[in-house]
Amino acid sequence: MSILNLFIIIPILTVVGIVLTKDLKQSRLVSAIGMGVQMLLSFVLVYLYLRERATGNTAAMLFTYDALWFPTLNIHYSLGVDGISVAMIALTGIVVFAGIFASWKVTYLPREFFISLIILASGVFGFFISVDLFTMFLFYELAVIPMYLLIGIWGSGPKEYSAMKLTLMLMAGSAMLMVGILGIYFFSSPDHSHLTFNLLEISKIRIPIEMQRFLFPFTFVGFGILGALFPFHTWSPDGHASAPTAVSMLHAGVLMKLGGYGAFRVAIFLMPEAAHEQAWIFLILTSISVVYGAFSAAVQNDLKYINAYSSVSHCGLVLFAVLMMNQTAMNGAIVQMISHGLMTALFFALIGMIYGRTHTRIIQEMGGLMKVIPFLGVVYVIAGLASLGLPGFSGFVAEMIIFTGAFQHVDVFHRVITIVAASSIVITAVYILRVVGLLLMGPIKNDHFLHLDDAKWYERISTITLVLAITAIGVAPFWLTNMINFSLAPIVEKLSAIQITSLF
Amino acid sequence: MNFSDILTMRHELMLTLLALVVLIIDLNLHNRNKHLIIPVTLVLFFLHTVVGFLPAEKSILFGGMYRTNSLLVMMKNILNIGVLIILLQSVTWLKKEENREKISEYFVLLFSTLIGMDFMISSGDFLMFYLGLELATIPVAALAAYTHHNTKSAEAGIKLLLSSALSSGILLFGISLIYGSTGSIYYDTVMDMYQNSPMQVMAFIFFFTGMAFKISLVPFHLWTADVYEGAPINVTSYLSVISKGAAAFILIIVMFTVFNKLAPVYNHILYLISVLTMTIGNLFALRQKNMKRFLAFSSIAQAGFILLGILGGNVLGMTSVIYFVLVYIFSNLGAFGVVSAIQTVTGKESMDDYDGLYATNPKLSLLMMLALFSLAGIPPVAGFFGKFFLFASAASAGYYWLVFIAVLNATVSLYYYLLVVKAMFINKNETPLAYFKSDLATRTGLILSGLGIFILGFWSQIYEVINSLSFGIIH
Amino acid sequence: MADYTYTLLIPLIPLFMFLLLGLTGHKMKPVISGLIGTSGLGIAAILAYATAIKYFWTAHVAGTPYVSIKAFEVSWLHLTEKLTIHLGVLIDPISVMMLVVITTVSLMVHIYSIGYMKGDPGFYRFFSFLSLFSFSMLGLVLATNIFQMYIFWELVGVSSFLLIGYYYEKPSAVAASKKAFIVTRFADLGFLIGILMLSFNTGTFDFQTLTDPHGPAIASLGGAAFMGMSVLTWSMIFIFVGGAGKSAMFPFHIWLPDAMEGPTPVSALIHAATMVVAGVYLVARLFPVYALAAPDALHVVAWVGGFSSIFAAVIACTQTDIKRVLAFSTMSQIGYMMLSLGVSGFGGEEGLGFMASNFHLFTHAMFKALLFLGAGAVIHAVHSNEIKDMGNLRKYLPITHITFLIACLTIAGIPPFSGFFSKDEILVAAFHSNKILFAIEYIVAGLTAFYMFRLYYGIFWGKKTHYHHTPHESPLVMTIPLMILTFGSVFAGFLPFHDMVTADGKGFESHIDWMIAIPSVLIGVIGIAIATVMYKNETAIPDKIAGTFKHLYKWAHRKFYMDEVYLFVTRKIIFRYISDPIAWFDRHIIDGTMNGIAGMTVYAAYAVKGLQSGKLQQYAFVFVGGTVILVLIFVYLV
Amino acid sequence: MLNQVMFFLFGAMIVIFSLLTVTSRKILRAAVFLLFVLISTAGLYFALNYNFLAAVQLTVYAGGIVVLIIFSILLTSHVSERAVMAPFKQSLLSALATVAGATLTLMTILQFTFVPNAAADPHFNITDVGNALVSYNRDGYALPFEVVSVLLLAAMIGAIVVAKKEKMLKK
Amino acid sequence: MIQNIPLSYYLVISTLMFFIGIYGFLTRRNLITMLMSVELILNSVNINFVAFNRYLYPQQLQGHFFMLIVIAVAAAEAAVAIAIIINIYRNFKSIDVENVDEMKY
């Protein structure tokens, strides 16, 4: 029995535990314990992973567990992690933990809320530990669906519309994904005799190039929709704006990462030739995402919309870097996923906390909050600075790795487009400072705000956890990048084995 | 022909016996005690279901008119389970004062249609096929018109009966041409003799429309919604689940055996019909407010998915269709069970009446949600697996665009399934339906379908068993 | 080689102070937090002096070139096979010089702030930010590689942002901080692109490798060309854009005057002495690359510097806010330094400009910090920034008056104050290189003397202003730093910079070129004289002159409308012409398309509704029709 | 020759009376026309030498079903009632579809060559028919025969359930 | 005698009858007349079966028996249909098919 099974078992136990509870107090306690254990477990996993690597184990996936599930189709319940997924799991653990504390005061149907939240989380965990495309897809959809209820029941604003839009768009994404995955499966064996869903085994063979050309766009866009790829990103602003705090955190923080991770793990890894051929199309789209999201964020007035568009921009950068297909840029993409996951979770947590106090998210209606809620204010500034890529926080590390890596591309087109994408950092600064200026600084505009309470202890736990993680990566990125690099190396080796022809 | 041969026909024989026993008991019961028939029948049918699971041998009786093997027996068992759940779910309704006088008739009619389906599944020639088809249809029309005082019920009855008469007329015309061109009504001979001459293709199309009528494929589906809406709820669920399931089984058997040589032609037809069915079914389902009508159109859309498996043409496709039908039976029975429970107790069957249901009847709402998710193909419930395998089988034959269209349609279907979920969980309602407690039988039925929805997906053994029995297109 | 590992402590101590004050400062008494911050910086300053003494004198063998020493280096982030970001400490003449400048000014400002910021509710916050800034700036100058520099570059920027926006309840301060950050951020983008291009072409971030005249970097460059200039030139220009942003060179200068919204000590530290010279330091740091491989880029540096210096000087003459006058003066002086670098050659006498630039940087730090702190004392006394609210203050603030006067003389280039020496070297260097630039510098020298004395007279002489509260001299804690800095301003000129800080590390002989020095002094004196005539006593002359050159005056007074251009760019272009349309596009076109698809589906659902008419015969018709069509298609058409 | 005359006579009667059945304005008359069609069909069977079938056709179809239909017509409408005809548009569309269908079908059928299996013309007497009916081997029809009985039983029960009045309920 | 009359003649008659039945089904407003149209359809199929059997495969009785079964089924169908029609007559006081459209869309 591999340790990875625990990542599925613990959420199930937690859900069972919540079912047995009676009220908010008990259910949130159970959830906090469950997800706390889950977070610790993810840290333990990081430790065990590093120790295992230190002993010289160079297998692509560690802690593998494999059980044949549907023998006919050769579907396995197959688990395993490499450095990349370990990092993503740690991210998920942290964000989910923080999310539980950010929703400490859910009073309406609390048990249902926590159950949905944990189902969502387990979908994400399952996705990251899956080695089998089928289970990966299963967990992917499992993670998407609780969103509907979470937004629809506990959300605010035009929640029903947003929830529906989000769900349908993501399911449309999974429609494309379905085609991609089935196509990969049916070409996973050169002589069609030993079809498999196993990622590692498929990666050993070469899918016929005609099929790759056909399947790659499906797979990439399918994941891309979840990764807020332009122009399929519009579920994100509405969805995030309407979602309750913890859901925004989880969704922007980890669920959107499924897109980037999948695009990398499935689309590019398994279909490198087509990826090389078609990368330029998606590079253009993603660089539009990056800049476009930032510009859009600059004129939004709703805090959540700002952050949602900022996520479009940042997640665009993830896909952008993945498409660069060299080790450094891909490394950056993964660091960016983690970094953005933490930052945006922090943002959404803070927005939720501020909204809980001021009952508005329109920045023009607020002002001078730094004075009355200094803790939240300071953390907001930290989050903002992290988001605009200040050294010392994770965002800087991620962006710099991406830009440096992307700029190392031999092709001029790639370098030019890197500069285009890099220009987003200025616009990011514009909108972040605009928010900080309007929201926290200046005179207090509303007398009600004079009597706001600063963060409660559970809110502090939630935010400090995230700030610590952001800073830790920002100050000491090397352990993370080394871990990722090790696992990236064989993947990049496979990618770079392909003859690269310049576009221009 | 000896005793063991008769044993291989146990499904049909026992059901006939069962129907007669019910009739006889009914004749000997005083009017006041008519309701005693219900538990007796339930127990007997349960026994029948259990006996159905006894191992079966492959055999051919009546000179090829009746065939049976493990696969066919399993299909019948699947139908039996579905019927058992429907019977459980209809107990409350049957006990109502207005139905008191007609309890045994309900059972007898239901069983006779089931006999018809069993014969249809086991048929080895077109004669038995046709007989089974009619036996499976005519009593259902009577059942649809079961509720006298309800004009809708009568309307449903006549619409079903006349439409089916027309469709079986066309089907018969097709059969007659098949007979004329091959010289036989026996499947094995037809299979050998069939060529793809235009006349035979036309004969096939006539035949196919009759089948398409049964499983409500567009454009032969128009009766479905009206009949589903008008018929008593349990009859509706019988029609949508058992009738359609049986028709799907037979369709796949016929397509994969008798008309196997036609595959290059009928694949095109199926492609077209499948796209039409999914899309039109979804479009209509989008704006339905009546739950029965809503589920009717949803089940039309589901039928479109079934064709994907047939398009696959291989063992995988056959397995997937059978498995999907099994999953579909449980999912739809979950949904219909809830609608039935609510309709029987409160008389409400509009989607608006479901607003805020979760507050008062959380368990029903949860079951409904699971069932709808299963119908929509959302993990971890069984529908996801069912759909996935269907798509896989279509993809295995290279129909990637069809898979894409189908999954997009599944997304649209998710929209309207979520509308119901939204009604139950999100919509606010000042006066939601009051809490009520269903009786034991109904609850058992609901729990059984709920369990099925949950277990079928994870328990791969079921899929594997089906797979081990399936054969795909015989070349 | 001597061991300099301890220099690591110089930036780390302020970092520690920042964390200490930032996390626990709100629980301390204000004075305690001030003292803690100050003492931390004090230790850093002592270490910096020790390093300077050791490097320039005790550990240095006379006659040998100064070498650059990597005192400490760790790998921080591995990027590609060739590129790794290191964090370390690089000891060489300019970094040591900068250590001294930064720690000195910072220490003075710390001490001064204990008095200046007294009673402010965010006292600890102020000191923690100061520590953060000191840490960042020290890290910047000690950087061993260009990426480390970029990291600290950004940190410096954010500390500046935090300190400008220190009075965050004041909208103007918030706006100023925002502006400063965004403008420098924009320039930093250029820096980043420059780094990317440079590292792509050379495969290294490391300064020592990059600047080694015989190293592979310089030798291998100049190959690929783009738009008539080598890629290297382009990358160096981009890097200079970053430097120009931080150093408030035209056209990125617009943030600097607004940055005066910050507390005055901050202006002294960041916007006069240290951060704004980072651009100069950057160019100086990469000087061998500029000089040896990208002369075109160096021309750009020279002309941007020259233009900025005269541009700012003209504006300075018309400003009425004393801190803004000083701000434009700073910009003008930094233009001098840039110009000096731009006209410099590499080795020996050729490298005079390099030396002069650093020399001026050093002296400028002293006297400009002094000017700002003096201005701070004045503002502290009269609670206003406007010259019109001042006048005749010399008897109320005697110490401030004297120190301010000396500083004015220094900046005006009057011997024997330090400004004279450093400015003279720059003029010489310019004279040998480009006569037009040289002429500009002469004019600027005169203008500088003029506007500084305009300021001086406006504050300490001029009209008899009536004060609500009698102004009084600042406490000792504020005047002592003034005196120390006065000392520095007066005597810094005698440091033998030409032996210590040179482009190639080797010393060279340098003399005062009297042919250039005397006219420059004269020009300074003339400037002072005009200012004396116009402003010593309240006269109508200034208004008349302003009236005569009405348009020029107005233009200069409005800073040549650069703020309006900036507003145009941000408000109009970015927000109205880019962001708003994009947001609209997103909501209406992209989102509209998605909603449109949904709407179409629903519309289609209603459109096909008639199919299900409820009429049995219509159903049958469709049935039959369907069958016939199927037959037609699949029997006859396919 | 006689056969040919009979065939054309019956064929013409079938087609004409069929048309009259579906176009007649009087329902009862339509039923009578249907009876004629069925009788003509029986005549065809006679002509084909399937006497048993002809007999069944006459007794069950013509005698049973038509009578049933006539009874129900009498039950549900007045004898003199003129049937409401479909609107012109509906008739036209239906006619078009039907004609198209008929053309298509006939074209397809007629271009197909039906190959006789045997040239011989074996003679069946009623014993053979009876034997086949109870035989359970190939070409034996015992099973359908039994199943039809189930069907008839079910139909009977169904008809009763549907048609019986609810007065028992009211009791 | 069958030598005199080709099989196709029978087929033409049956096909015509079949489509006439369908036409009736599509146009007759009275439910009972619709039922009669169904009988026409079934009858045409019967002719087909019998003709095929007689002409092509006379040594077996498949079409022969098929026709018998169809008649039986038709009887059963008619019985149930008439029962429902009578029920409808009770409910709607009419057996016009146009009135039976309570459920739609």
mmCIF file of N, CA, C and O in Angstrom, chain D residues 51-52 123-135 139-141, chain E residues 61 64-65:
data_model
loop_
_atom_site.group_PDB
_atom_site.id
_atom_site.type_symbol
_atom_site.label_atom_id
_atom_site.label_comp_id
_atom_site.label_asym_id
_atom_site.label_seq_id
_atom_site.Cartn_x
_atom_site.Cartn_y
_atom_site.Cartn_z
ATOM 1 N N ASN D 51 -55.968 -21.853 -49.063
ATOM 2 C CA ASN D 51 -57.364 -21.806 -48.673
ATOM 3 C C ASN D 51 -57.547 -21.554 -47.182
ATOM 4 O O ASN D 51 -58.447 -20.849 -46.746
ATOM 5 N N PHE D 52 -56.669 -22.168 -46.413
ATOM 6 C CA PHE D 52 -56.777 -22.000 -44.956
ATOM 7 C C PHE D 52 -56.633 -20.529 -44.574
ATOM 8 O O PHE D 52 -57.398 -19.983 -43.774
ATOM 9 N N HIS D 123 -47.628 -29.305 -52.747
ATOM 10 C CA HIS D 123 -49.010 -29.091 -52.319
ATOM 11 C C HIS D 123 -49.120 -29.250 -50.806
ATOM 12 O O HIS D 123 -48.670 -30.208 -50.223
ATOM 13 N N PHE D 124 -49.731 -28.291 -50.173
ATOM 14 C CA PHE D 124 -49.972 -28.395 -48.739
ATOM 15 C C PHE D 124 -51.436 -28.641 -48.491
ATOM 16 O O PHE D 124 -52.279 -27.973 -49.063
ATOM 17 N N ASN D 125 -51.686 -29.571 -47.654
ATOM 18 C CA ASN D 125 -53.074 -29.668 -47.218
ATOM 19 C C ASN D 125 -53.163 -29.214 -45.770
ATOM 20 O O ASN D 125 -52.157 -28.891 -45.130
ATOM 21 N N ILE D 126 -54.338 -29.190 -45.267
ATOM 22 C CA ILE D 126 -54.560 -28.606 -43.943
ATOM 23 C C ILE D 126 -53.860 -29.381 -42.848
ATOM 24 O O ILE D 126 -53.477 -28.839 -41.817
ATOM 25 N N THR D 127 -53.603 -30.694 -43.104
ATOM 26 C CA THR D 127 -52.882 -31.492 -42.115
ATOM 27 C C THR D 127 -51.459 -30.986 -41.940
ATOM 28 O O THR D 127 -50.962 -30.889 -40.815
ATOM 29 N N ASP D 128 -50.853 -30.686 -43.061
ATOM 30 C CA ASP D 128 -49.500 -30.170 -42.967
ATOM 31 C C ASP D 128 -49.481 -28.869 -42.184
ATOM 32 O O ASP D 128 -48.604 -28.631 -41.351
ATOM 33 N N VAL D 129 -50.441 -28.042 -42.443
ATOM 34 C CA VAL D 129 -50.518 -26.773 -41.710
ATOM 35 C C VAL D 129 -50.682 -27.050 -40.228
ATOM 36 O O VAL D 129 -50.000 -26.467 -39.395
ATOM 37 N N GLY D 130 -51.580 -27.992 -39.937
ATOM 38 C CA GLY D 130 -51.789 -28.313 -38.521
ATOM 39 C C GLY D 130 -50.539 -28.878 -37.890
ATOM 40 O O GLY D 130 -50.162 -28.508 -36.772
ATOM 41 N N ASN D 131 -49.864 -29.757 -38.605
ATOM 42 C CA ASN D 131 -48.635 -30.327 -38.039
ATOM 43 C C ASN D 131 -47.597 -29.258 -37.774
ATOM 44 O O ASN D 131 -46.936 -29.256 -36.745
ATOM 45 N N ALA D 132 -47.457 -28.378 -38.754
ATOM 46 C CA ALA D 132 -46.487 -27.312 -38.578
ATOM 47 C C ALA D 132 -46.851 -26.468 -37.364
ATOM 48 O O ALA D 132 -45.986 -26.019 -36.605
ATOM 49 N N LEU D 133 -48.118 -26.276 -37.161
ATOM 50 C CA LEU D 133 -48.551 -25.409 -36.061
ATOM 51 C C LEU D 133 -48.148 -25.958 -34.712
ATOM 52 O O LEU D 133 -47.835 -25.203 -33.798
ATOM 53 N N VAL D 134 -48.134 -27.256 -34.569
ATOM 54 C CA VAL D 134 -47.802 -27.795 -33.249
ATOM 55 C C VAL D 134 -46.375 -28.322 -33.192
ATOM 56 O O VAL D 134 -45.939 -28.822 -32.174
ATOM 57 N N SER D 135 -45.660 -28.207 -34.270
ATOM 58 C CA SER D 135 -44.302 -28.735 -34.273
ATOM 59 C C SER D 135 -43.367 -27.768 -33.558
ATOM 60 O O SER D 135 -43.520 -26.549 -33.624
ATOM 61 N N ASP D 139 -39.194 -24.776 -38.604
ATOM 62 C CA ASP D 139 -40.426 -24.583 -39.335
ATOM 63 C C ASP D 139 -41.629 -25.163 -38.611
ATOM 64 O O ASP D 139 -42.607 -25.554 -39.221
ATOM 65 N N GLY D 140 -41.525 -25.202 -37.301
ATOM 66 C CA GLY D 140 -42.672 -25.535 -36.484
ATOM 67 C C GLY D 140 -43.088 -24.282 -35.731
ATOM 68 O O GLY D 140 -42.256 -23.458 -35.396
ATOM 69 N N TYR D 141 -44.365 -24.159 -35.479
ATOM 70 C CA TYR D 141 -44.834 -22.886 -34.932
ATOM 71 C C TYR D 141 -45.546 -23.041 -33.606
ATOM 72 O O TYR D 141 -46.461 -22.285 -33.294
ATOM 73 N N LEU E 61 -43.607 -22.960 -44.802
ATOM 74 C CA LEU E 61 -44.830 -22.197 -44.579
ATOM 75 C C LEU E 61 -44.564 -20.946 -43.729
ATOM 76 O O LEU E 61 -45.404 -20.528 -42.955
ATOM 77 N N HIS E 64 -46.706 -17.976 -44.586
ATOM 78 C CA HIS E 64 -48.041 -18.437 -44.282
ATOM 79 C C HIS E 64 -48.366 -18.233 -42.806
ATOM 80 O O HIS E 64 -49.380 -17.645 -42.423
ATOM 81 N N PHE E 65 -47.473 -18.725 -41.989
ATOM 82 C CA PHE E 65 -47.741 -18.616 -40.554
ATOM 83 C C PHE E 65 -47.536 -17.208 -40.028
ATOM 84 O O PHE E 65 -48.193 -16.767 -39.089
#
